[in-house]
CSV table of C-alpha atoms and ligand atoms in Angstrom, one decimal:
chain,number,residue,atom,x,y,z
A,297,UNK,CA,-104.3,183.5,-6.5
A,298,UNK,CA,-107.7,183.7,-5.6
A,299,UNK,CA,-110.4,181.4,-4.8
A,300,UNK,CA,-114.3,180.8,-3.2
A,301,UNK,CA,-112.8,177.8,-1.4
A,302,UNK,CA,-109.7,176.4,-1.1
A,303,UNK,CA,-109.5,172.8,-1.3
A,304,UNK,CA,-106.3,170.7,0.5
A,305,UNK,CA,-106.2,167.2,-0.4
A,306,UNK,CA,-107.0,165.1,-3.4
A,307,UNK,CA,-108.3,162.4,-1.5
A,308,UNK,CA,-111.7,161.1,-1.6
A,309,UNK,CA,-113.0,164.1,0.5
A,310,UNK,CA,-111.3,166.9,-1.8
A,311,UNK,CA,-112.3,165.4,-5.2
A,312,UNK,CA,-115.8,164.9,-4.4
A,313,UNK,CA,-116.0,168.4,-2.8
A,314,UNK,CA,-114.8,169.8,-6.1
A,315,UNK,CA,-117.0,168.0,-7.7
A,316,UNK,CA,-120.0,168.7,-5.6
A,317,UNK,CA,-118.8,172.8,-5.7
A,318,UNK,CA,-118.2,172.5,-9.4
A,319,UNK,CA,-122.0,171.5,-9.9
A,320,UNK,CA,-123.1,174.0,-7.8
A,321,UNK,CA,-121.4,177.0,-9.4
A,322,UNK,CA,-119.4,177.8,-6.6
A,323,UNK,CA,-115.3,178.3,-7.8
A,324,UNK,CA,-112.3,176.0,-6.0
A,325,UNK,CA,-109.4,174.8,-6.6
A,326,UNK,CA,-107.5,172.2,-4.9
A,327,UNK,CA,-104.0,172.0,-4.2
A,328,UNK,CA,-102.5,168.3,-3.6
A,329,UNK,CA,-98.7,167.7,-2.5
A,330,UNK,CA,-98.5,164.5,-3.9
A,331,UNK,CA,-98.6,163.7,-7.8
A,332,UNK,CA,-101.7,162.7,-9.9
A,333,UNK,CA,-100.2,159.3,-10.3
A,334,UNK,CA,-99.3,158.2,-6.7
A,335,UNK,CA,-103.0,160.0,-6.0
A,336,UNK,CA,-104.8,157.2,-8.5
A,337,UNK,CA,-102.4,154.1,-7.4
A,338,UNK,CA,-102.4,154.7,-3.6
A,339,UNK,CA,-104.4,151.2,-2.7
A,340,UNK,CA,-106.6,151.7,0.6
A,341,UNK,CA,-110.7,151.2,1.2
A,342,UNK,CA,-113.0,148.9,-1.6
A,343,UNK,CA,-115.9,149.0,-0.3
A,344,UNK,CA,-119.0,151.5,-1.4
A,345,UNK,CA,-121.9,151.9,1.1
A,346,UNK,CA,-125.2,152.6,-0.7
A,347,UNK,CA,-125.4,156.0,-0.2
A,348,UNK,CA,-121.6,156.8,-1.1
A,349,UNK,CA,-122.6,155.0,-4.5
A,350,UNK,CA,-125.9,157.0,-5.0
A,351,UNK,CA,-123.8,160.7,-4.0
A,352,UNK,CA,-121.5,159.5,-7.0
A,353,UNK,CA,-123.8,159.0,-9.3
A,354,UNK,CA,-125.9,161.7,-8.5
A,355,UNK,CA,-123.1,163.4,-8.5
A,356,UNK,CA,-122.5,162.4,-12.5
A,357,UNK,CA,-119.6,160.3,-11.2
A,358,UNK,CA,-121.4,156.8,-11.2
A,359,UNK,CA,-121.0,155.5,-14.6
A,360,UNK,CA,-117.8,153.0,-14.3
A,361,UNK,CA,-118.9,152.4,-11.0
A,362,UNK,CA,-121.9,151.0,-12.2
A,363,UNK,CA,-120.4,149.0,-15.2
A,364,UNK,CA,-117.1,148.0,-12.8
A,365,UNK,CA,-118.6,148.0,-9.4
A,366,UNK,CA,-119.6,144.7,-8.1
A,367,UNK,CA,-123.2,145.0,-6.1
A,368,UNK,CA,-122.5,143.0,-2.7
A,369,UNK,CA,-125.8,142.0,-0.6
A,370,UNK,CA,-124.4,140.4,2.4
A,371,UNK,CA,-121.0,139.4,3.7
A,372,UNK,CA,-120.1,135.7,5.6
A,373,UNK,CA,-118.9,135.4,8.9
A,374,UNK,CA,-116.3,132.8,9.5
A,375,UNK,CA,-115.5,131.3,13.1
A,376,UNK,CA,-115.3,127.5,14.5
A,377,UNK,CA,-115.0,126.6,10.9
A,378,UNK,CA,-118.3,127.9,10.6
A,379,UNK,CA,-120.2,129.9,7.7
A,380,UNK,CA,-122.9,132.1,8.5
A,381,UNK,CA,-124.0,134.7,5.6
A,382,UNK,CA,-125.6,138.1,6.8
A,383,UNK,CA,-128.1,139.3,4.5
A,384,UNK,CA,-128.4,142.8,4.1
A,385,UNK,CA,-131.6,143.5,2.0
A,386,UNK,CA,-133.2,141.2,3.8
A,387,UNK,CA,-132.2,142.7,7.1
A,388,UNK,CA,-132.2,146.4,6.0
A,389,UNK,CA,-135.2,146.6,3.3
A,390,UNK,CA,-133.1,146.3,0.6
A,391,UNK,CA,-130.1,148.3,1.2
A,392,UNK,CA,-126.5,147.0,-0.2
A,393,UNK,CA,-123.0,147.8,-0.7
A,394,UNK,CA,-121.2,148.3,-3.8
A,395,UNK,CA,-117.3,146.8,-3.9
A,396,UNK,CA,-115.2,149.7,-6.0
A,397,UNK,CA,-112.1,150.8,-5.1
A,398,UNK,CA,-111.1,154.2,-3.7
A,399,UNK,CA,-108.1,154.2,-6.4
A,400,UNK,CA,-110.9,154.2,-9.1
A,401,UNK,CA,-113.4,156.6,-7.1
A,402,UNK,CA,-110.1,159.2,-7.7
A,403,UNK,CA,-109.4,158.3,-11.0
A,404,UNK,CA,-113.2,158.8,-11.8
A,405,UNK,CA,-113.0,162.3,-10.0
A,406,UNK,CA,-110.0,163.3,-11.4
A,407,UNK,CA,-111.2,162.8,-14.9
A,408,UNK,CA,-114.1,164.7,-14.3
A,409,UNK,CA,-112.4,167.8,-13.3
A,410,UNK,CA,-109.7,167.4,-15.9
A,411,UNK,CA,-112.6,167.9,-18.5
A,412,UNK,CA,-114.8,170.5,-16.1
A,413,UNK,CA,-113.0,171.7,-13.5
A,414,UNK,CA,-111.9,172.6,-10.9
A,415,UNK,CA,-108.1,173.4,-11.0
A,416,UNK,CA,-106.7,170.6,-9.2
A,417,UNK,CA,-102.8,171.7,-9.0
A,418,UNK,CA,-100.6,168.1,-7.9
A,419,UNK,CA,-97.7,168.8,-6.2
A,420,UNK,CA,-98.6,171.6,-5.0
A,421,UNK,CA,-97.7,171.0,-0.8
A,422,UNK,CA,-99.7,173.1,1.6
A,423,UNK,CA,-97.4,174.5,4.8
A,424,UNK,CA,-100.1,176.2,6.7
A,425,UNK,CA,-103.6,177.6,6.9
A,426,UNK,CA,-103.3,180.8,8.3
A,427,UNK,CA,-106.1,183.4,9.6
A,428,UNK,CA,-109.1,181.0,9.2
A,429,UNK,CA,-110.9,183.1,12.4
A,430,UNK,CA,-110.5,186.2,9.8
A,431,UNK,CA,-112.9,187.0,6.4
A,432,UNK,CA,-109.9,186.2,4.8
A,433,UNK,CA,-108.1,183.0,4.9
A,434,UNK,CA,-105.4,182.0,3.5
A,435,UNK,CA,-103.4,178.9,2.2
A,436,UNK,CA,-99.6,178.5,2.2
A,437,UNK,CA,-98.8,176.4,-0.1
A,438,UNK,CA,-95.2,176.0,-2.6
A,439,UNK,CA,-95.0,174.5,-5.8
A,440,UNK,CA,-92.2,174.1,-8.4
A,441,UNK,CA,-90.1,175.5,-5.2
A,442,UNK,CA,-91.5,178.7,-5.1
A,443,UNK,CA,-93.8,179.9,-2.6
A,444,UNK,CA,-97.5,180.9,-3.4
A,445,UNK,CA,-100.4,181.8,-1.4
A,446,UNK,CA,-104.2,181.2,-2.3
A,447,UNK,CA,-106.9,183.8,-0.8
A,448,UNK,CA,-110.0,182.1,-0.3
A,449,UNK,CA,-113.8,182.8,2.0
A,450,UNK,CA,-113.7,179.0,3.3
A,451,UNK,CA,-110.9,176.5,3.1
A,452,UNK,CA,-111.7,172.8,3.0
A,453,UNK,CA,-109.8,170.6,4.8
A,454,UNK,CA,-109.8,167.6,3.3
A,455,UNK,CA,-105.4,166.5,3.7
A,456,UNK,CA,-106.2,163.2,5.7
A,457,UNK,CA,-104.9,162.1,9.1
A,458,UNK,CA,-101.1,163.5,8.8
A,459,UNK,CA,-102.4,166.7,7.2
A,460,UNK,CA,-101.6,170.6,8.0
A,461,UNK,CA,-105.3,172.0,8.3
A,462,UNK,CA,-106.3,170.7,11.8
A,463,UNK,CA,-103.2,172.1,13.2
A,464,UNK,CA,-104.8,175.5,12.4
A,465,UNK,CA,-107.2,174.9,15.1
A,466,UNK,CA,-106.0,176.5,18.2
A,467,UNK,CA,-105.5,173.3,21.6
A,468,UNK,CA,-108.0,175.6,23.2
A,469,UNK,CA,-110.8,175.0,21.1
A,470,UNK,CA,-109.5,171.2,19.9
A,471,UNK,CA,-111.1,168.1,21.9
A,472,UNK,CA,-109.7,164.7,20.6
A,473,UNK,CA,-111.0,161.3,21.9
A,474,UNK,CA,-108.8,158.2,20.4
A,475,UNK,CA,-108.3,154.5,21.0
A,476,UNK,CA,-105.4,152.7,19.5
A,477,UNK,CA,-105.2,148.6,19.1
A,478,UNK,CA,-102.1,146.0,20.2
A,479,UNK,CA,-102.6,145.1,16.1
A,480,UNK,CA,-102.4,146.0,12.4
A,481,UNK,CA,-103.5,144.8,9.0
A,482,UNK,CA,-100.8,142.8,6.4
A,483,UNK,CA,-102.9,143.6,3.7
A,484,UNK,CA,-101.9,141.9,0.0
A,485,UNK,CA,-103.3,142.3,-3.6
A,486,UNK,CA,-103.5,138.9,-5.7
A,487,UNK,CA,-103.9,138.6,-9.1
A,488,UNK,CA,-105.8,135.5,-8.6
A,489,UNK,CA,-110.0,135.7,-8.8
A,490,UNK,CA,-111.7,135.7,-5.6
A,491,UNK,CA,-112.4,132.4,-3.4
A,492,UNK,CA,-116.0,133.6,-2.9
A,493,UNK,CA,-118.6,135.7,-4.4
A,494,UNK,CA,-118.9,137.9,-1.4
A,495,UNK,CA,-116.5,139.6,1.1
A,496,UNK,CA,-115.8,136.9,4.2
A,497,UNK,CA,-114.6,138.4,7.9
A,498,UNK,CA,-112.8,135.8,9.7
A,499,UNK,CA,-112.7,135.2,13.8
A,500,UNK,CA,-110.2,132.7,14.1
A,501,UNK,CA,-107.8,132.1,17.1
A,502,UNK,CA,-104.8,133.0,15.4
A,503,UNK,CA,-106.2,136.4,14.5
A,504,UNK,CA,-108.6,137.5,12.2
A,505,UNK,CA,-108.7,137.6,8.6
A,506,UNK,CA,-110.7,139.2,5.8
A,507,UNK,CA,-111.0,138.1,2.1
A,508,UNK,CA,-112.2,140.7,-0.2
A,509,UNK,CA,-111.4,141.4,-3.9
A,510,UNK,CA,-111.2,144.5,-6.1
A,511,UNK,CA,-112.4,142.7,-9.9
A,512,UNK,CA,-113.7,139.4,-10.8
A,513,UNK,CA,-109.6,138.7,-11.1
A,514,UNK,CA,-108.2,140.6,-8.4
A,515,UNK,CA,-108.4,139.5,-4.9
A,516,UNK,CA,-107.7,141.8,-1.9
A,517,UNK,CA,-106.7,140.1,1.0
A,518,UNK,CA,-106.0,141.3,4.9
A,519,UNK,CA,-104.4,139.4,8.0
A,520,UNK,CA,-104.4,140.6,11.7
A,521,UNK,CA,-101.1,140.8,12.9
A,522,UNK,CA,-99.3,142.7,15.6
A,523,UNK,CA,-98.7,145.9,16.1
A,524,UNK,CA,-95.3,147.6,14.4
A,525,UNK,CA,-95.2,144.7,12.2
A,526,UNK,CA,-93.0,145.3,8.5
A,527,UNK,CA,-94.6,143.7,5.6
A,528,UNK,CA,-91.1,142.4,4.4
A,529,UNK,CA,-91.3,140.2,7.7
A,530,UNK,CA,-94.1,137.8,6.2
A,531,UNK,CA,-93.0,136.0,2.6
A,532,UNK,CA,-95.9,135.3,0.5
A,533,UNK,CA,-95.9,131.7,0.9
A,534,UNK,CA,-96.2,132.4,4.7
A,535,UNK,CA,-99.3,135.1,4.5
A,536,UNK,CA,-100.9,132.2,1.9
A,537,UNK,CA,-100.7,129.8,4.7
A,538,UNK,CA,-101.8,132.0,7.5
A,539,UNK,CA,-104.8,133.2,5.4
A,540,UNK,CA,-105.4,129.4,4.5
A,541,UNK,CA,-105.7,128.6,8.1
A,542,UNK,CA,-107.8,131.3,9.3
A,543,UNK,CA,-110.1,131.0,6.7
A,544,UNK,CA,-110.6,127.4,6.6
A,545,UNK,CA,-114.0,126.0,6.9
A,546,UNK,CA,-115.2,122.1,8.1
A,547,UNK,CA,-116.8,122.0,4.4
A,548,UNK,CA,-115.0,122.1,0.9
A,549,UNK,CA,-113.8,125.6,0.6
A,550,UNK,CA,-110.6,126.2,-0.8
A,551,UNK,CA,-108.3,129.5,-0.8
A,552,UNK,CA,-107.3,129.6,-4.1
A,553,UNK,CA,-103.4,131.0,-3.9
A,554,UNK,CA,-101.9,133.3,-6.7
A,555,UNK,CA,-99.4,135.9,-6.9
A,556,UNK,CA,-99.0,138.8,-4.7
A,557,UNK,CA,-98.6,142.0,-6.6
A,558,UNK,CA,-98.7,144.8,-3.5
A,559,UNK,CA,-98.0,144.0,0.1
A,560,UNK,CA,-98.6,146.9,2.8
A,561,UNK,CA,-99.7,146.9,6.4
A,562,UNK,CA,-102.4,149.2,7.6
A,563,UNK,CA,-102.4,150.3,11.5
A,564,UNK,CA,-105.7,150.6,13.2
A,565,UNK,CA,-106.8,153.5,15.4
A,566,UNK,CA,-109.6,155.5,16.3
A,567,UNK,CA,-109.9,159.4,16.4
A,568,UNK,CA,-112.3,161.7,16.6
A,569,UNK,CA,-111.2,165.8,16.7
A,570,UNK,CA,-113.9,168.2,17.8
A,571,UNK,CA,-115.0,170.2,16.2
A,572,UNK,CA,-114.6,169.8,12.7
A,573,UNK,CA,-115.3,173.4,12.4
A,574,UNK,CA,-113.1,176.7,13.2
A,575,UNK,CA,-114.0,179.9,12.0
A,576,UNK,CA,-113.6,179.8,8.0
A,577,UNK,CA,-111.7,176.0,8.0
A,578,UNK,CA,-114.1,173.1,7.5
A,579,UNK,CA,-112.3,169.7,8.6
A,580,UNK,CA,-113.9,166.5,6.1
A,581,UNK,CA,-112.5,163.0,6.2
A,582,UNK,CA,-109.6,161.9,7.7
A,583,UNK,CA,-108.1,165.2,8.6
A,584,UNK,CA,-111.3,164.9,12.1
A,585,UNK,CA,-111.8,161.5,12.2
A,586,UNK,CA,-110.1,157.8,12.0
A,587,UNK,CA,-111.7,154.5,12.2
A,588,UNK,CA,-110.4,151.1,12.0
A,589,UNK,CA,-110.5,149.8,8.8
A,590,UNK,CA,-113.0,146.7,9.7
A,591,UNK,CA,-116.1,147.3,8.1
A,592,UNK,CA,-114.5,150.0,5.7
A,593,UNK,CA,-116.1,153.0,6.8
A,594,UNK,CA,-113.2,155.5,6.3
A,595,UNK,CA,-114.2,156.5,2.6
A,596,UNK,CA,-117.7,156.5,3.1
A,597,UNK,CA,-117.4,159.4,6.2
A,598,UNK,CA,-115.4,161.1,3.9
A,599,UNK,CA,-118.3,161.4,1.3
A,600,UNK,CA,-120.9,162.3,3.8
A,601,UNK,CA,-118.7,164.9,5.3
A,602,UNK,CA,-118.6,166.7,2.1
A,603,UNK,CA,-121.9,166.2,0.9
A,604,UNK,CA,-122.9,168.0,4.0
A,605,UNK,CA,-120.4,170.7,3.6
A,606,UNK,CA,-121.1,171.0,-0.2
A,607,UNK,CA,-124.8,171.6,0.8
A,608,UNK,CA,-124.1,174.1,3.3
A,609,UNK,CA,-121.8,176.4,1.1
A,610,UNK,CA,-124.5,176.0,-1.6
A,611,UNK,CA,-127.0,177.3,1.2
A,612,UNK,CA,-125.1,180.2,1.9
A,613,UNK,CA,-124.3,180.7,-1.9
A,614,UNK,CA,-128.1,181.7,-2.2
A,615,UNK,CA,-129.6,182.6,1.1
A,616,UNK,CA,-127.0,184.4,2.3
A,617,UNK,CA,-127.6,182.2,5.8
A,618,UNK,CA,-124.7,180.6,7.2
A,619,UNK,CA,-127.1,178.1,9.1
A,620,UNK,CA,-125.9,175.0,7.7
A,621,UNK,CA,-122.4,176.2,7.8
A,622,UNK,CA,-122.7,176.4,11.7
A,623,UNK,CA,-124.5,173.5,12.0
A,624,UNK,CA,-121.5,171.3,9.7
A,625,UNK,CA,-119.8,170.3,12.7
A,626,UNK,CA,-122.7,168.2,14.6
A,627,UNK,CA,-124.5,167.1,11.4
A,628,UNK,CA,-121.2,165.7,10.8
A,629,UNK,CA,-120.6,163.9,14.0
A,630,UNK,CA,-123.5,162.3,14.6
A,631,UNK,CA,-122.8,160.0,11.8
A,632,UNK,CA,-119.0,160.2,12.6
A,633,UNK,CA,-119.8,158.5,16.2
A,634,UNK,CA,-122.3,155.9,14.3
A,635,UNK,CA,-119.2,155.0,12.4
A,636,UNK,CA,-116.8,155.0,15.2
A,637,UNK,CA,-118.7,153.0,17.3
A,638,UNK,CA,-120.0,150.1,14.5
A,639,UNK,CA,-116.0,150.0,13.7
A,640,UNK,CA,-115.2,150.1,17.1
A,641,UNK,CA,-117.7,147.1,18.2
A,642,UNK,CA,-116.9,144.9,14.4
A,643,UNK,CA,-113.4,145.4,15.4
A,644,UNK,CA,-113.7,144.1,18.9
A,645,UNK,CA,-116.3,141.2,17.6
A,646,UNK,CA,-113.8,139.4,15.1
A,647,UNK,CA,-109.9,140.5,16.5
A,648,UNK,CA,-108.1,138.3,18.7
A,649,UNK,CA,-106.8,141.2,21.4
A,650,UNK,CA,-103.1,139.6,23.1
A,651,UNK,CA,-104.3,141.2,26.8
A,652,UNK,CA,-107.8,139.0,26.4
A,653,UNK,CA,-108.0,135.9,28.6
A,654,UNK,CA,-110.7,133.1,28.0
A,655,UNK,CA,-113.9,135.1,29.4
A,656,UNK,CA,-113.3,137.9,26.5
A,657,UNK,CA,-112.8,134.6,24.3
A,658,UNK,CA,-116.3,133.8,25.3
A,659,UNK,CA,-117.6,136.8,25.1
A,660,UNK,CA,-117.0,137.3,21.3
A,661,UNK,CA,-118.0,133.9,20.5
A,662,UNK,CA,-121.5,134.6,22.4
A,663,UNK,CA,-121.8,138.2,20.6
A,664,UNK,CA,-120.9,135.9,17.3
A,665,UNK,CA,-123.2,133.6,18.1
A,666,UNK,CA,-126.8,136.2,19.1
A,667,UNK,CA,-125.8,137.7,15.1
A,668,UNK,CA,-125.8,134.5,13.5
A,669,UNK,CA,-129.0,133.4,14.7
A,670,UNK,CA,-130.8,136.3,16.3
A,671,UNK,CA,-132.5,138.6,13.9
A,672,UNK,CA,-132.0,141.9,15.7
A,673,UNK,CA,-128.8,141.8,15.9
A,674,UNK,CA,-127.7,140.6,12.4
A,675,UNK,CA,-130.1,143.7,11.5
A,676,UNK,CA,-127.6,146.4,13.8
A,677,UNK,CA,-124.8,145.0,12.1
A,678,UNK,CA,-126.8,145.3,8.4
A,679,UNK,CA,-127.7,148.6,9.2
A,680,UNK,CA,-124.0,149.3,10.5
A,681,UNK,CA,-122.4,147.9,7.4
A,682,UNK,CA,-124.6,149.0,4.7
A,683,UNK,CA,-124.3,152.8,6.5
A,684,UNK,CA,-126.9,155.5,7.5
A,685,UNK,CA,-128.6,157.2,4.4
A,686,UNK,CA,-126.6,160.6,3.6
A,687,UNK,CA,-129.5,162.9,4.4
B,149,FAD,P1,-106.9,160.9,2.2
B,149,FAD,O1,-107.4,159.9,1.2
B,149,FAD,O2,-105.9,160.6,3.1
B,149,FAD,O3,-106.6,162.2,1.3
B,149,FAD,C1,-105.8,163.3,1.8
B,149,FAD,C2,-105.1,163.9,0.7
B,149,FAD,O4,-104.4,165.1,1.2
B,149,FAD,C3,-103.9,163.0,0.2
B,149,FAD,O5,-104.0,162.9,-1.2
B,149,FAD,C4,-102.7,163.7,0.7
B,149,FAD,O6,-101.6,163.4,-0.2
B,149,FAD,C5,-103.1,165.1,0.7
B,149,FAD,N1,-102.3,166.0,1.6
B,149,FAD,C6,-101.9,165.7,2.9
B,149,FAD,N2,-101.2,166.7,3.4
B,149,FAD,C7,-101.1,167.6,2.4
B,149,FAD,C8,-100.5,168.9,2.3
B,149,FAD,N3,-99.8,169.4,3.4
B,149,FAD,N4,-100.7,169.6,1.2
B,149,FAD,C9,-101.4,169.2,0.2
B,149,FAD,N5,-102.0,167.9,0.2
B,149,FAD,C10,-101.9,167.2,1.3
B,149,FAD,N6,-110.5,152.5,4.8
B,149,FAD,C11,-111.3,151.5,4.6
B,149,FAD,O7,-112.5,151.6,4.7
B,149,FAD,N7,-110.7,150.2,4.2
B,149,FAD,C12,-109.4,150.1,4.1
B,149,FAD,O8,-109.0,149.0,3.7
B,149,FAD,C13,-108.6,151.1,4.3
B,149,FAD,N8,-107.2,151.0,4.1
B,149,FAD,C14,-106.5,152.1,4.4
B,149,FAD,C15,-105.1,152.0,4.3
B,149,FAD,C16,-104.2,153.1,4.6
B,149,FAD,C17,-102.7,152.9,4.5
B,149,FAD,C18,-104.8,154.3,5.0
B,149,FAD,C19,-103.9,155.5,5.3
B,149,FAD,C20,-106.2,154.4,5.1
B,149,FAD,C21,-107.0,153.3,4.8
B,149,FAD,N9,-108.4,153.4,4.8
B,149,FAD,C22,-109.2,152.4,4.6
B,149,FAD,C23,-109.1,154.7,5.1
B,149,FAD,C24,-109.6,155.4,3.9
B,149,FAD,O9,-108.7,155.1,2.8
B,149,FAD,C25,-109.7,156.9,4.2
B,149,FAD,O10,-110.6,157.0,5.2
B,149,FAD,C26,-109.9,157.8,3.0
B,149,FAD,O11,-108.8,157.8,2.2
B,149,FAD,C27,-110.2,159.2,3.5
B,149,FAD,O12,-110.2,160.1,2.5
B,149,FAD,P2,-109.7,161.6,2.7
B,149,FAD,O13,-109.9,162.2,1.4
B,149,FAD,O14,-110.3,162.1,3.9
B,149,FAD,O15,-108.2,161.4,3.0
B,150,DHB,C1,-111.9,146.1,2.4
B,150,DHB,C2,-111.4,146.8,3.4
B,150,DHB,C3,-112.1,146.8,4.6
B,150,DHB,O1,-111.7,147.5,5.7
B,150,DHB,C4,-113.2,146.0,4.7
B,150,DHB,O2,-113.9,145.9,5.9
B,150,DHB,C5,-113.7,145.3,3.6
B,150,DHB,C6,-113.0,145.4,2.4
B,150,DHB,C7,-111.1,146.2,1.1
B,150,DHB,O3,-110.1,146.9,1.1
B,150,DHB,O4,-111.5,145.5,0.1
């Protein structure tokens, strides 16, 4: 089998390059190990910066998003019982996010190149990328037991953090730069309609805690709590509680309580390989880079990864200039640090950390305090959360 490029994943990153190729003419196909199914159910990020939402639709992938999607312009930060609402047109000149799920950003994809193309072949489980520093890559791959192999010019790597593609980099060239965190996410889906309009990050002493929602019916909720915890340890009744007191406020909100259809927990880490480029292999999405999830940025790097990439294989599609193909890896990471660093510092404002002692305690509360009633700095954390335009 033979191919332009050679896509491996059908995450985010690989549908939306498909796509993005598929417009521009240029021939892919993407191989995925998993099935369409667990592709489309597989519950992670919610939340749409503004110009992940505008690629989409530009991208003729924005019209359930826009019937579905609910149009967010601030969040509220919770802490002392406090509310404090952060408004992001205000603060950004009229920038705003867009809460759709990343299950329905696939399912959208998917359906697009079901009806005009690319191949997108599901279990279909890549074992290497081989001779990516040659003219002529190649992708391992083995489906229905038997081996195959796809010849492409470029491969894609777009098979998230646990992926093959990165490993084709040789240690020489690789430079990673990590953190990890002493805690996780207990993160629970509730068929019960949200207890607020907008998404609400919580700074509480026992932890922090984050309401969000995926439909007017469904709520998405997420609980700090440490690290190498099993979801099976917390019962419902006990992550209703927790959330209940970490959310509370001196006023008359209410958590309204319902019943807990997924339960999962989420580990936090952040990673950054460099380059994202070797020879032929392009690295988008989580296969370079991880951030924690506060402040949901993971989805919306992987878009702007691959709207740069898409860009730069259309540029050399009609130029014959590979320009924009060597300059993918820092166009890329100049946003990826942006990222890293805003998750990095939201992470750090609203988690309890076990090593902290009272002076870090104050610390956060002061940092809490300058955003809720300083403008410049509700305005970084605007800017932060409602992302960098996509260029
Ligand atoms: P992925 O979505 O990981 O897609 C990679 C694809 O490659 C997968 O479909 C995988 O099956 C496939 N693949 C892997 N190996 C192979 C192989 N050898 N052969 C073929 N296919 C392969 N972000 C947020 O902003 N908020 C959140 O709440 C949030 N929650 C998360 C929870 C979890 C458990 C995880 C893992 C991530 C979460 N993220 C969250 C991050 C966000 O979902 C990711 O940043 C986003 O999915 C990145 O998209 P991607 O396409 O790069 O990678
Ligand atoms: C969601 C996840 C996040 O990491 C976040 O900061 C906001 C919302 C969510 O899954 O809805």
């Amino acid at each position: 089998m033979r191919t332009s490029v050679g896509i491996v994943g059908a995450g985010p990153a690989g549908l939306m390059l498909a796509r993005l190729l598929r417009l521009a003419g240029i021939d892919c196909v993407v191989l995925e190990c998993r099935d369409r199914a667990y592709v489309e159910r597989r519950q992670r990020a919610g939340v749409l910066e503004q110009g992940t939402a505008d690629a989409l639709r530009a991208a003729g992938a924005g019209e359930r998003l826009d019937r579905e999607g609910l149009p967010h312009d601030g969040i509220e930060l919770r802490f002392g019982r406090r509310r404090h609402r952060v408004d992001f047109p205000d603060l950004t000149g009229g920038r705003r996010v867009t809460v759709y799920a990343q299950t329905e950003v696939c399912k959208d994809l998917i359906a697009l190149a079901e009806t005009d193309g690319p191949p997108v072949l599901f279990e279909a489980e890549v074992l290497a990328v081989e001779d990516v520093d040659t003219d002529a890559p190649r992708i391992r791959f083995r489906r229905d037991g038997r081996e195959e192999v796809l010849e492409c010019a470029y491969v894609a790597g777009c098979d998230g953090f646990h992926g093959v593609c990165r490993a084709a980099v040789p240690a020489a060239v690789s430079r990673v730069h990590e953190r990890s965190y002493p805690y996780a996410w207990l993160g629970v889906l509730a068929d019960v309609p949200p207890s607020h309009d907008e998404l609400v990050y919580a700074r509480h002493d026992r932890g922090f805690a984050l309401l969000s929602m995926r439909s007017p019916t469904v709520s998405r909720l997420y609980l700090q709590v440490p690290e190498g915890t099993k979801a099976e340890e917390w019962t419902d009744e006990e992550i209703w509680d927790e959330l209940a007191l970490r959310l509370e406020t001196a006023d008359d909100w209410r958590l309204e309580r319902g019943p807990v259809t997924q339960k999962s927990v989420t580990p936090m880490r952040s990673y950054v390989h460099e380059p994202m480029r070797y020879g032929r292999l392009f690295l988008a999405g989580d296969a370079a880079h991880i951030v924690p999830p506060t402040g949901a940025k993971g989805l919306n790097l992987a878009v702007g990864d691959v709207v740069v990439l898409a860009r730069a294989l259309e540029h050399e599609r009609r130029t014959g200039s590979t320009e924009l193909l060597d300059s993918y890896s820092a166009t890329c990471l100049r946003r990826v640090w942006q990222a890293e660093r805003f998750s990095h510092d939201m992470t750090a404002l609203l988690h309890r950390d076990p090593r902290a002692g009272s002076f870090d305690d104050r610390l956060q509360l002061a940092r809490l305090d300058r955003i809720t009633t300083g403008r410049s700095a509700a305005a970084d954390l605007a800017e932060g959360y409602t992302g960098l335009p996509l260029g």
